[in-house]
Coordinates of C-alpha atoms in Angstrom, one line a residue:
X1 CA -22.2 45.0 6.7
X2 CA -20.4 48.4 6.9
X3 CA -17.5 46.6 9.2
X4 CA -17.0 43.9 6.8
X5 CA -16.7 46.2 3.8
X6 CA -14.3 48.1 6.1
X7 CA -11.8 44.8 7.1
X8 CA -11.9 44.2 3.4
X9 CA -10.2 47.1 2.5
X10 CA -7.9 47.0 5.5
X11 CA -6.7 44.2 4.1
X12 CA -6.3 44.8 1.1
X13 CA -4.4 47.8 2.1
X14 CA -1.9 46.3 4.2
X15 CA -1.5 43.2 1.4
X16 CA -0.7 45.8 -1.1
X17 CA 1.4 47.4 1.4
X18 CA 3.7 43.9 2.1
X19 CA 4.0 43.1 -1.5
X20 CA 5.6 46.5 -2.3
X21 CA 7.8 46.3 0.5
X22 CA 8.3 43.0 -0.9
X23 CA 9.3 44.6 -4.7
X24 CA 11.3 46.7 -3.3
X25 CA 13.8 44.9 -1.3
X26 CA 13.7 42.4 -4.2
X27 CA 14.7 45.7 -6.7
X28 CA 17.4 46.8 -4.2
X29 CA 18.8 43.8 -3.8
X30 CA 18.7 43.4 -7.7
X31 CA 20.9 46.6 -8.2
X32 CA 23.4 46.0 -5.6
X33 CA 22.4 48.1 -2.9
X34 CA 22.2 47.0 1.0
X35 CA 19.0 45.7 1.9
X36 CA 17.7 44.0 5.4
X37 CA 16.0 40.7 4.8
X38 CA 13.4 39.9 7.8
X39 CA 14.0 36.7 9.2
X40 CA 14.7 34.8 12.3
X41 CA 17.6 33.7 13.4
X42 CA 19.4 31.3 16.2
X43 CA 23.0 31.5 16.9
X44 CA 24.9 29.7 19.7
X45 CA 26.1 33.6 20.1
X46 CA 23.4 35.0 20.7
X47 CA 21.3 32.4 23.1
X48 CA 19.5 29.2 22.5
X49 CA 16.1 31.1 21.5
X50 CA 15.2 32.7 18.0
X51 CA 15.1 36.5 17.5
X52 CA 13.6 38.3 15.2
X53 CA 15.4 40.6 13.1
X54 CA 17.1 41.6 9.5
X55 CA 19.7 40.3 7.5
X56 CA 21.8 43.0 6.5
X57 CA 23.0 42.3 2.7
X58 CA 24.4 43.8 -0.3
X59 CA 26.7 46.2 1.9
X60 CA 30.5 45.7 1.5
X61 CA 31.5 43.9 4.7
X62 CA 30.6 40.7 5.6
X63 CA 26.8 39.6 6.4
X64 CA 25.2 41.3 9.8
X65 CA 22.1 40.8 11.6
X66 CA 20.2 43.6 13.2
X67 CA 17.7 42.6 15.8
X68 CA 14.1 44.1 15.7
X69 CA 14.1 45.8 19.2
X70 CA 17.0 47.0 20.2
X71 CA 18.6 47.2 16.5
X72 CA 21.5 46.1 18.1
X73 CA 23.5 44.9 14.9
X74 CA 25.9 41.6 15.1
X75 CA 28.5 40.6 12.2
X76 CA 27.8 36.8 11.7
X77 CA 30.3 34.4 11.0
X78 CA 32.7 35.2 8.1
X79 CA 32.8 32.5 5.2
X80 CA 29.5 31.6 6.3
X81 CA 27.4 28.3 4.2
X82 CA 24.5 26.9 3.9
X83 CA 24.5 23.2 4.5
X84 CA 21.0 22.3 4.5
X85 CA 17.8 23.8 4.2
X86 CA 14.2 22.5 5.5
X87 CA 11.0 22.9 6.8
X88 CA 10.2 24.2 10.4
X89 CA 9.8 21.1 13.1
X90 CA 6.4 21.3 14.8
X91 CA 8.0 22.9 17.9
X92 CA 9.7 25.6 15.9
X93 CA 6.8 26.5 14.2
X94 CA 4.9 27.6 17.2
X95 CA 7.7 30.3 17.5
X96 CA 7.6 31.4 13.6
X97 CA 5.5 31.5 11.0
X98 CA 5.1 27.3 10.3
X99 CA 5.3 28.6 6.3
X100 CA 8.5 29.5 6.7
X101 CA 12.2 27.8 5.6
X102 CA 14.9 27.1 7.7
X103 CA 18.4 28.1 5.7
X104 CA 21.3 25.6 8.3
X105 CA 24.4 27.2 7.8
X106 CA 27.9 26.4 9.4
X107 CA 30.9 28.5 9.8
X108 CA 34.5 27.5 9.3
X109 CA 34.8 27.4 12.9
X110 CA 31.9 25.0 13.6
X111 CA 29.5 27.8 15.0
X112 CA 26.1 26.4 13.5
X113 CA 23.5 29.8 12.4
X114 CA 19.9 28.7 11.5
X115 CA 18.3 31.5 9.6
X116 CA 14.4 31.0 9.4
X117 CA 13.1 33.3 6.0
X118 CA 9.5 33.1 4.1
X119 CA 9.8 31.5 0.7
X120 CA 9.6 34.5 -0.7
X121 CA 12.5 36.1 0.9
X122 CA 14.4 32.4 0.4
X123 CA 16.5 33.6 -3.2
X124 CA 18.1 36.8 -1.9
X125 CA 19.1 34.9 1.0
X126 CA 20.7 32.2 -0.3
X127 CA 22.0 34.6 -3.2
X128 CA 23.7 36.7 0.3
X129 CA 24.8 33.6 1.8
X130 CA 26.9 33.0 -1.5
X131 CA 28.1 35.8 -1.7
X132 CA 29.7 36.1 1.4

């Protein structure tokens, strides 16, 4: 009984936790300042698999992506827009969360970036993906 009490509060800590991680980026972004989005991402550029990572937005130069390990930071695409967005196919969703939304986006050159972002994280992306 005591270790079912106990996960109960474990998670509600760490739900607590996520939602004001959540509020925050959503406040940052709100006032203008550079936030990092998590998402996945796959980009001809970077191989044929997804990678986790951040969006980098809000900044002054273009969009970037910073990857989780590594933080190896890459500038995507510049004029950068989204073409289509959609649900994960059942082979994609056994690499991300199957909740999840894919953003397609094309470049000017014809590089095609799918950016893969929970609904809740979907506005300030698209909103960055204007912008840029």
């Amino acid at each position: 009984m005591i270790e079912l009490a106990f996960c109960a509060v474990a998670a509600a800590l760490v739900g607590w936790l996520v939602r004001r991680k959540r509020q925050q980026r959503s406040a940052g972004a709100a006032a203008g300042e550079a936030v990092g989005l998590p998402c996945m991402l796959k980009w001809s550029a970077l191989g044929s698999r997804w990678k986790a990572g951040r969006l980098l937005t809000g900044g002054a130069g273009p969009l970037a992506w910073e990857a989780a390990w590594g933080k190896r930071t890459t500038v995507l695409p510049a004029g950068l827009r989204r073409t289509g967005l959609r649900s994960p196919s059942p082979r994609e969703a056994m690499a991300f969360n199957p909740l999840s939304r894919v953003v397609e986006c094309e470049s000017p050159e014809g590089d095609i970036v799918l950016i893969a972002v929970m609904p809740e994280e979907l506005e300030l992306v698209t909103k960055a993906l204007e912008s840029a």
